[in-house]
Coordinates of C-alpha atoms and ligand atoms in Angstrom, one line a residue:
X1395 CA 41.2 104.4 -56.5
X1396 CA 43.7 106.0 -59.4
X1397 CA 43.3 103.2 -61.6
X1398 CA 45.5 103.1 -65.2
X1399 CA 44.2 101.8 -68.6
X1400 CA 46.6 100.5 -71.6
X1401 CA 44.1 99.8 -74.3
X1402 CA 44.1 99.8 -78.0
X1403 CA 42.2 103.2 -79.1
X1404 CA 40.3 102.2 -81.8
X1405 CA 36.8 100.7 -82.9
X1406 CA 38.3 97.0 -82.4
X1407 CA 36.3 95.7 -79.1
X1408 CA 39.2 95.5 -76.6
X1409 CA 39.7 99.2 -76.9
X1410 CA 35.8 99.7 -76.6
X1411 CA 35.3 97.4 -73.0
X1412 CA 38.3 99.3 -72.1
X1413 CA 37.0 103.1 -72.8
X1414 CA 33.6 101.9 -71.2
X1415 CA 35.3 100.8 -68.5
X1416 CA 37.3 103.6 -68.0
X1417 CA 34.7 106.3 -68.6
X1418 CA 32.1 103.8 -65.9
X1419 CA 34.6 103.8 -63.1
X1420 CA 35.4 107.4 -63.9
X1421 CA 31.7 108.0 -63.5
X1422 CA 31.7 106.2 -59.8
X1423 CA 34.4 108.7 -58.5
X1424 CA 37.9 106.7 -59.6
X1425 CA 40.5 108.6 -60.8
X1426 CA 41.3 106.5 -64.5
X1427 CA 44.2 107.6 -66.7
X1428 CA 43.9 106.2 -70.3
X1429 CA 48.0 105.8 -71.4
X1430 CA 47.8 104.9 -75.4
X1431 CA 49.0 106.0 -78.1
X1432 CA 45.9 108.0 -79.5
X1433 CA 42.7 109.3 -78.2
X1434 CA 40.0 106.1 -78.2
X1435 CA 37.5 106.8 -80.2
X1436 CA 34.9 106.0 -77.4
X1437 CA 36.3 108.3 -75.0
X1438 CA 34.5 111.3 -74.1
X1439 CA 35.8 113.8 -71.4
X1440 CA 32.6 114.4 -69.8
X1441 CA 34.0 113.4 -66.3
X1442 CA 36.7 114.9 -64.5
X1443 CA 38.0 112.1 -63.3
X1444 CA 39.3 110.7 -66.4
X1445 CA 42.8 111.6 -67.8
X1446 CA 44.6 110.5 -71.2
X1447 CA 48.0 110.2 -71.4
X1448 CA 49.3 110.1 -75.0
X1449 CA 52.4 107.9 -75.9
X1450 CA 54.5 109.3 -78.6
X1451 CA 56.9 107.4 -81.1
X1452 CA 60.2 109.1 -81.9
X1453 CA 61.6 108.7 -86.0
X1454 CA 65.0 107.9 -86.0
X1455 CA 66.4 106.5 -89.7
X1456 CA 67.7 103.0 -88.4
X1457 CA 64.1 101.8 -86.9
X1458 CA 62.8 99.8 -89.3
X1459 CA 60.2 99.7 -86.9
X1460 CA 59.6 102.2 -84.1
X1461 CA 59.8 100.3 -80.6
X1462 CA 56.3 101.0 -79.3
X1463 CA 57.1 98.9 -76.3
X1464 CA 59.7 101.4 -74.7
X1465 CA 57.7 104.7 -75.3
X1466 CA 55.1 102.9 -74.1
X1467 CA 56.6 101.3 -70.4
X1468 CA 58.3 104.7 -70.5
X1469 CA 55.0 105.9 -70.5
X1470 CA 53.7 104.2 -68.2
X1471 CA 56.4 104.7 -65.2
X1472 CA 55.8 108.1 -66.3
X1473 CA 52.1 108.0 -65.3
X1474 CA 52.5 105.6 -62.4
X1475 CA 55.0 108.0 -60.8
X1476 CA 53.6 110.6 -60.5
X1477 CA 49.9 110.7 -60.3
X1478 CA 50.6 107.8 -58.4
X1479 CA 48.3 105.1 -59.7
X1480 CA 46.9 102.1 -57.5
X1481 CA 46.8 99.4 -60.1
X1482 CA 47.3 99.3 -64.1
X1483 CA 44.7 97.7 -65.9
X1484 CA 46.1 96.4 -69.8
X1485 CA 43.8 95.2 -72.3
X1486 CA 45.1 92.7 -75.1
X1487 CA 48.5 91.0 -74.1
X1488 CA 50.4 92.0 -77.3
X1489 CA 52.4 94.1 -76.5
X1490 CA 50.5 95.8 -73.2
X1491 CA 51.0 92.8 -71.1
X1492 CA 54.9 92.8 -71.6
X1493 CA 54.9 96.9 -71.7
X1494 CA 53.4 96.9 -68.5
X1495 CA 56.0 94.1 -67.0
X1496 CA 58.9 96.0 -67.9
X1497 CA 56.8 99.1 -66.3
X1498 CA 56.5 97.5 -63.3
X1499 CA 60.4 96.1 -63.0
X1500 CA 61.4 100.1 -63.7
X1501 CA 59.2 101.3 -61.2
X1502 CA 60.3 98.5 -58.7
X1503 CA 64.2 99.8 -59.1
X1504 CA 62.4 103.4 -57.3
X1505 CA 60.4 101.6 -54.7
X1506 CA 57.4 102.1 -55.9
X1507 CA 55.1 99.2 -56.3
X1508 CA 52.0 99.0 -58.7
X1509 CA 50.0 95.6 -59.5
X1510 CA 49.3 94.7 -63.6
X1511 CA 45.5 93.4 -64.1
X1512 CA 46.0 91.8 -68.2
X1513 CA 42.5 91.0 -69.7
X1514 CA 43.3 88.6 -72.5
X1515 CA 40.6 89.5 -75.5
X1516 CA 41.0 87.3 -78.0
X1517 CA 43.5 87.4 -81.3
X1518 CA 46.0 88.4 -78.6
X1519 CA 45.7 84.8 -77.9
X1520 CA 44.5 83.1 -80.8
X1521 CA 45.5 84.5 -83.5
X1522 CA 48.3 86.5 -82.6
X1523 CA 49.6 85.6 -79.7
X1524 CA 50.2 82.0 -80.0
X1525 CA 52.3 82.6 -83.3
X1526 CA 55.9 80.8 -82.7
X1527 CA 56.9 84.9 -83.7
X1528 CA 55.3 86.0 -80.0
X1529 CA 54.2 82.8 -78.2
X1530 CA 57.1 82.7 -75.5
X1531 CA 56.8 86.7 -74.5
X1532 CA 53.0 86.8 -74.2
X1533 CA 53.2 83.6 -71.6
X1534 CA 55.9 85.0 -69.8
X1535 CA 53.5 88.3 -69.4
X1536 CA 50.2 86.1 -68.5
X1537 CA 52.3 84.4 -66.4
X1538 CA 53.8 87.5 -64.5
X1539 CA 50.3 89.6 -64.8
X1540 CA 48.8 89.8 -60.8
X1541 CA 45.7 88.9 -61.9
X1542 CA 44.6 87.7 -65.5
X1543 CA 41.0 87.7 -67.0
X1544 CA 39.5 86.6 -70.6
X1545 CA 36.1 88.2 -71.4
X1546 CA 34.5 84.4 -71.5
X1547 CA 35.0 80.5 -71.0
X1548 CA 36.1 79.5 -74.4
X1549 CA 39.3 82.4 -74.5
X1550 CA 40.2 80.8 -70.7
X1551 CA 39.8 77.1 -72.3
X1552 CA 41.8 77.9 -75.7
X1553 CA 44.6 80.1 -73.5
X1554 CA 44.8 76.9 -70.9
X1555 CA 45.1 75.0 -74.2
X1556 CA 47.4 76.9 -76.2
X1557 CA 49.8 78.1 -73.8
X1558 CA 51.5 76.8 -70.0
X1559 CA 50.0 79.5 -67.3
X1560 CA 50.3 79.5 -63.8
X1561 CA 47.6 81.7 -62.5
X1562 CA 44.2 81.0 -62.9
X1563 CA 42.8 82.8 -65.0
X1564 CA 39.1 84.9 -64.1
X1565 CA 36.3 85.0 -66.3
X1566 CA 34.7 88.3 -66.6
X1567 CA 31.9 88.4 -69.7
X1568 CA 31.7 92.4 -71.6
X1569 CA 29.6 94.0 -70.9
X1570 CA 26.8 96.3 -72.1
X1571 CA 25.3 99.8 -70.6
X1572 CA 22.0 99.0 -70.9
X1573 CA 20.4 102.2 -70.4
X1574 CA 22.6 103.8 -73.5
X1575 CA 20.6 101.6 -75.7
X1576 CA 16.8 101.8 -74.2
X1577 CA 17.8 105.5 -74.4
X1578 CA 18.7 105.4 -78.0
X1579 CA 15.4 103.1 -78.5
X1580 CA 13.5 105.9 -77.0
X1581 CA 14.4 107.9 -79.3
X1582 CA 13.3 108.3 -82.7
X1583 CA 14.7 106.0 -84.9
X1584 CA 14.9 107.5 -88.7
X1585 CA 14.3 103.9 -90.3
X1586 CA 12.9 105.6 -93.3
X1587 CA 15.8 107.2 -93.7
X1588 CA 17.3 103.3 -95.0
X1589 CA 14.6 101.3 -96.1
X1590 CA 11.2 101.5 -97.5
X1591 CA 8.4 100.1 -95.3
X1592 CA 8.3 96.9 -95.8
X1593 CA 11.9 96.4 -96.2
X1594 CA 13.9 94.4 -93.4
X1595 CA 17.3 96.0 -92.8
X1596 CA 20.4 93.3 -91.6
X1597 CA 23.8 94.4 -90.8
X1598 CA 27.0 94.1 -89.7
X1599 CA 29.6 95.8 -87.6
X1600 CA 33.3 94.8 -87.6
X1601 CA 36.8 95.7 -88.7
X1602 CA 36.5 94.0 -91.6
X1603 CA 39.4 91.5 -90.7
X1604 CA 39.5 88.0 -92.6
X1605 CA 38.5 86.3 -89.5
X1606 CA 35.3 88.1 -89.7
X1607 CA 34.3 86.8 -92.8
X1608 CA 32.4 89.7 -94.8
X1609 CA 32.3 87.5 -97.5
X1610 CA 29.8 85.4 -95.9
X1611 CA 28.1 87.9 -94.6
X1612 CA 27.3 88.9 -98.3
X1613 CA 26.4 85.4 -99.4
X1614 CA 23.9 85.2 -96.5
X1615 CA 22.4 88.5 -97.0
X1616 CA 22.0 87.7 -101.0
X1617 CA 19.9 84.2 -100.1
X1618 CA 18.3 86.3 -97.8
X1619 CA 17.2 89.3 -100.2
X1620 CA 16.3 86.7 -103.2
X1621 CA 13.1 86.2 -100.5
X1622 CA 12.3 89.2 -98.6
X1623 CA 12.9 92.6 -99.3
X1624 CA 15.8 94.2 -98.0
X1625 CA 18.6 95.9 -97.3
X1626 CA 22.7 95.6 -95.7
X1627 CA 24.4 97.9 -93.3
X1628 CA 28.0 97.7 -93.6
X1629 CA 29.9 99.2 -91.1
X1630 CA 33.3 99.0 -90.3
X1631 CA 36.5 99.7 -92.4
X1632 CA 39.7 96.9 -92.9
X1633 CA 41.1 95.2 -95.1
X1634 CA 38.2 93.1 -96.8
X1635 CA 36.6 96.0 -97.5
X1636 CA 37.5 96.2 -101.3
X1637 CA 37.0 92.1 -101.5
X1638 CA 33.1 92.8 -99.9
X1639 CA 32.4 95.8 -102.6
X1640 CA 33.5 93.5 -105.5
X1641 CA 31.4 90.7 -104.7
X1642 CA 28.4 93.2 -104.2
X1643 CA 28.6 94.3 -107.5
X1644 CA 28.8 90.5 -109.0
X1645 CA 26.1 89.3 -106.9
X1646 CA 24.3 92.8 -108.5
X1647 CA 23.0 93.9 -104.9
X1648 CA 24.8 96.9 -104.7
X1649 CA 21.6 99.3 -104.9
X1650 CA 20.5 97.5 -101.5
X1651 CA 24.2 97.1 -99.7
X1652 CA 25.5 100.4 -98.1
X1653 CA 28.9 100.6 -96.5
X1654 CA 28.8 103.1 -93.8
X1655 CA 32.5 103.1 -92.9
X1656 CA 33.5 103.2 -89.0
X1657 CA 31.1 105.1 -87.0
X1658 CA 30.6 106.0 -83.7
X1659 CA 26.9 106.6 -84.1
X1660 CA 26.7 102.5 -83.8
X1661 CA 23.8 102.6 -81.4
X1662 CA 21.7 104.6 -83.4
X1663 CA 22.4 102.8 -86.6
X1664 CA 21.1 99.3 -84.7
X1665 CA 18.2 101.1 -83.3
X1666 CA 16.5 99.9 -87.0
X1667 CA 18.1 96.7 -87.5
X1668 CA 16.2 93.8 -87.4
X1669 CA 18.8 90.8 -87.8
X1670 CA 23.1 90.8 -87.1
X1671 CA 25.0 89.1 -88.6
X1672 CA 28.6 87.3 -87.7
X1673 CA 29.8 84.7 -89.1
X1674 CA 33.4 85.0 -88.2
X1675 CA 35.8 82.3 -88.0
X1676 CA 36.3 82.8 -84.3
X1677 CA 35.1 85.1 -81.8
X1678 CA 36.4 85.2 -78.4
X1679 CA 33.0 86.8 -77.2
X1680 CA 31.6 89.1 -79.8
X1681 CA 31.0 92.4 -78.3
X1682 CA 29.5 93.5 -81.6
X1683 CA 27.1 90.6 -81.4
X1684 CA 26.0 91.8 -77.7
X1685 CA 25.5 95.3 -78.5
X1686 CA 23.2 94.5 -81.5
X1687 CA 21.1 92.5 -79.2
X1688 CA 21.0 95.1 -76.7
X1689 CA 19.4 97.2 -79.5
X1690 CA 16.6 94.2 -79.8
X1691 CA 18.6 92.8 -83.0
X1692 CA 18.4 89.0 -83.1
X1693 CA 21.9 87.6 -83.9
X1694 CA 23.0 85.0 -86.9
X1695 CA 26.3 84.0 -86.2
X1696 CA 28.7 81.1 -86.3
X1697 CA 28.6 78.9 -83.4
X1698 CA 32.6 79.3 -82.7
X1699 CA 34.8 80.4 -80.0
X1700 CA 32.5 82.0 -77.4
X1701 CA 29.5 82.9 -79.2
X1702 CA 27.6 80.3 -78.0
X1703 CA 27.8 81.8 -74.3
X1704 CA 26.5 85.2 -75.7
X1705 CA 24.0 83.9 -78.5
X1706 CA 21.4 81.5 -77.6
X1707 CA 20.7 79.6 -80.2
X1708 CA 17.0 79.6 -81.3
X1709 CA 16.4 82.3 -78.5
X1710 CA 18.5 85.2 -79.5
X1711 CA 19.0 83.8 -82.8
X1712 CA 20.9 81.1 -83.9
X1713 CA 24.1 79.7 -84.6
X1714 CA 25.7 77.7 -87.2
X1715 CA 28.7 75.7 -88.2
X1716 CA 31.4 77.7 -89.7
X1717 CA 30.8 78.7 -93.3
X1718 CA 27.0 77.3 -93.8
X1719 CA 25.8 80.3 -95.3
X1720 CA 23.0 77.9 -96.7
X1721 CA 21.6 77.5 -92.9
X1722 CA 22.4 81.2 -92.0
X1723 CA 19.9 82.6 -94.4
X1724 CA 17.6 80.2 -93.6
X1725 CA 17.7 80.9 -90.2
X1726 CA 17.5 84.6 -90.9
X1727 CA 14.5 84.1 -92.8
X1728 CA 12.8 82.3 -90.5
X1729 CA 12.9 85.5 -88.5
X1730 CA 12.4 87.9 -91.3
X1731 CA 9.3 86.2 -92.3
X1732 CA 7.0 86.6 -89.6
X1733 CA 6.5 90.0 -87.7
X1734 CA 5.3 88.0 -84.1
X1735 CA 8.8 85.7 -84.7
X1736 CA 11.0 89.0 -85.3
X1737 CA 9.4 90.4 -82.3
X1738 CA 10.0 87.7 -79.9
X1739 CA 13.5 87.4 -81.2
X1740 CA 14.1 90.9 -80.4
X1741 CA 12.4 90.7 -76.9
X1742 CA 14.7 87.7 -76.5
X1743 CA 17.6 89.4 -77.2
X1744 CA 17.1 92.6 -75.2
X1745 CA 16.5 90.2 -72.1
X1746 CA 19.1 88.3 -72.5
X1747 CA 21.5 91.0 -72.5
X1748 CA 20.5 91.9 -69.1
X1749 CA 22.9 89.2 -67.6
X1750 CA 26.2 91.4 -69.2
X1751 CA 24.9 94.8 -68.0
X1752 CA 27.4 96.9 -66.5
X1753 CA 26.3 97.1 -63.6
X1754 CA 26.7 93.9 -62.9
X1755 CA 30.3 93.3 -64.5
X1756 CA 31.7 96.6 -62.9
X1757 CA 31.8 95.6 -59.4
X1758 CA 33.7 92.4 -60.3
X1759 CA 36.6 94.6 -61.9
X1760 CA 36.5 96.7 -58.9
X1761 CA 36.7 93.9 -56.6
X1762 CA 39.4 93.2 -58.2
X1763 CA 41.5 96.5 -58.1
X1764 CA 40.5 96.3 -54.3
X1765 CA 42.4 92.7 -54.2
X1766 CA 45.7 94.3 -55.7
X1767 CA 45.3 97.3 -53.4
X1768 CA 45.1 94.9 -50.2
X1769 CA 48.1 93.0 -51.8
X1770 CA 49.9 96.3 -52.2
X1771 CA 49.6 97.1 -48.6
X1772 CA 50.9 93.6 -47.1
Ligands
GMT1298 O1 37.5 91.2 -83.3 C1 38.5 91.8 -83.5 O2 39.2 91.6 -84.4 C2 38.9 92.9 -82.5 C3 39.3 92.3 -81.2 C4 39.9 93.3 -80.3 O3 40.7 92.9 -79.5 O4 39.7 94.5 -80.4 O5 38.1 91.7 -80.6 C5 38.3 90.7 -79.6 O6 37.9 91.3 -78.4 C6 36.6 91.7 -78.2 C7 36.3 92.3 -76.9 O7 36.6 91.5 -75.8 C8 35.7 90.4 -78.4 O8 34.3 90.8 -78.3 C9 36.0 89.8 -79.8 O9 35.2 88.6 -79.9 C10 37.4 89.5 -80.0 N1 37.7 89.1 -81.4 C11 38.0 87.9 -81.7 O10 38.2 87.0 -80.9 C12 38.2 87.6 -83.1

């Protein structure tokens, strides 16, 4: 099939499930064509079957703001057209959803006829997207997507809850390629490189985004490091960033707290991590949370938003009520403490992560193009 992606390019997670995705279906003989407005960072052209399609923003004096929307259904007609695509798959609703609508209307008015999968991710729902500012245009593009997904139970319950949509919505969970991360277990991981010996190294992976809380993350690690030696991974860049470095230097941990900025070497860096940590506000899944575990990294987190249905608590770590640094340490501790407990956390997690492998989760999106193509054809 000739499938089309609209993602976000970047390290946030929508853009990563929708590079994997794009690069796995690539890899099974689709032809995928990425249409953003950069390069994502996850992307890499090892497979001829995958095509990237660059939207460009014009300056003109009177935009205050340069209408992404238009360059971007522009775009897409573009695409659609002519490499003639069987279905366009958008991540994140804001503004690919509506972009994708107003695609599809243009491409009606030339007879052609292509079907919009939306896969709602998260903020583009509740943080975002039910803002009074963009509430009644992401409902109206839910509600005129073919088919609409959120990557777990909680994101369909709070979308149900926060909006009126017609369709039902499917739940497809991310996913994980397993075999990247027993490959990058297999090799050798350069621990010493971080810590000494008997040091146990925590860490965290985000955009550094209020919601995700870095603060905490800090407070946890500082209980944590007043009992066992030990060291923080920071990695990720945003707008906390400078907040995080200052309290580091109050709480005097700085000589064991490293901020790595973004990295796309994330699989190697959690190759030595014994404990995760996310204590974010809410998380619609927590993609960052499910790779760590795939690199046998037990996961503290908060027990909010969908978390819960990818972190078992007192299996692949815990969870905890929003905020309760206090318990989050103590639970990380509890791990930290004893080698046999660490290691049957991080068995724990590496099974459980079997249940979102790829291989698994792909089908189900095919399945699904299949659907639109059938409906196409009627
Ligand atoms: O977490 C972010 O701020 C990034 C955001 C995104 O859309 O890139 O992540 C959301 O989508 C991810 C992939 O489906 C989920 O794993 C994250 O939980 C979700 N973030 C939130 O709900 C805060």
């Amino acid at each position: 099939m000739k499938i089309g992606i609209v993602c976000y390019p970047t390290f946030g997670g929508s853009g990563v499930v929708a590079t994997e995705l794009g690069m796995a279906l690539a890899d099974k003989g689709h032809e995928v064509h990425f249409i953003t407005y950069n390069q994502p960072v996850r992307l890499d052209f090892i497979s001829h079957h995958l095509h990237f399609h660059q939207v460009l923003l014009e300056e003109y004096p009177l935009f205050q703001y340069q209408p992404y929307e238009l360059a971007l259904s522009s775009k897409i007609v573009e695409v659609v057209e002519k490499y003639q695509l069987d279905v366009l798959h958008v991540h994140y609703a804001i503004p690919h959803a509506y972009a994708a609508y107003m695609a599809k209307q243009m491409l009606i008015e030339k007879g052609i006829s292509v079907k919009v999968v939306t896969t709602l991710h998260g903020t583009d729902i509740t943080l975002v997207g039910s803002h009074p500012t963009y509430k009644t245009a992401v409902e109206f593009s839910i509600n005129n997507s073919d088919v609409v997904t959120a990557v777990s139970n909680d994101l369909k319950k709070t979308t149900n809850r926060l909006f009126i949509i017609k369709n039902n919505i499917q739940v497809i969970y991310n996913f994980i390629d397993t075999q990247k991360y027993d490959k990058a277990h297999q090799q050798k991981c350069n621990r010493a490189a971080i810590a000494k010996p008997d040091e146990r190294i925590l860490t965290h992976v985000s955009n550094f985004r209020p919601v995700k809380r870095v603060e905490d993350v800090i407070k946890v690690f500082y209980e944590v490091h007043k009992e066992i030696p030990s060291k923080l991974l920071l990695i990720g860049e945003g707008p906390e960033r400078s907040k995080a470095e200052n309290l580091v230097n109050k709480l005097k941990i700085s000589n064991d707290v490293l901020f790595l900025g973004n990295s796309s070497e994330v699989t190697k860096i959690l190759c030595y991590s014994d404990i995760f940590l996310l204590p974010s506000q809410t998380e619609s899944f927590g993609l960052a949370a499910l790779e760590a575990m795939a690199a046998r990294t037990p996961v503290i987190s908060t027990n909010t938003g969908g978390l819960p249905e990818v972190n078992i608590h007192g299996k692949t770590g815990y969870l905890s009520d929003l905020g309760d640094v206090t318990e989050m340490a103590n639970n990380a501790i509890s791990i930290l403490k004893n080698q046999e407990t660490l290691e049957m956390f991080k068995q724990n997690a590496k099974e459980h992560t079997k249940r979102f492998s790829l291989d698994n989760i792909l089908p189900i999106y095919e399945d699904i193009y299949k659907s639109c193509y059938k409906k196409q054809d009627l």
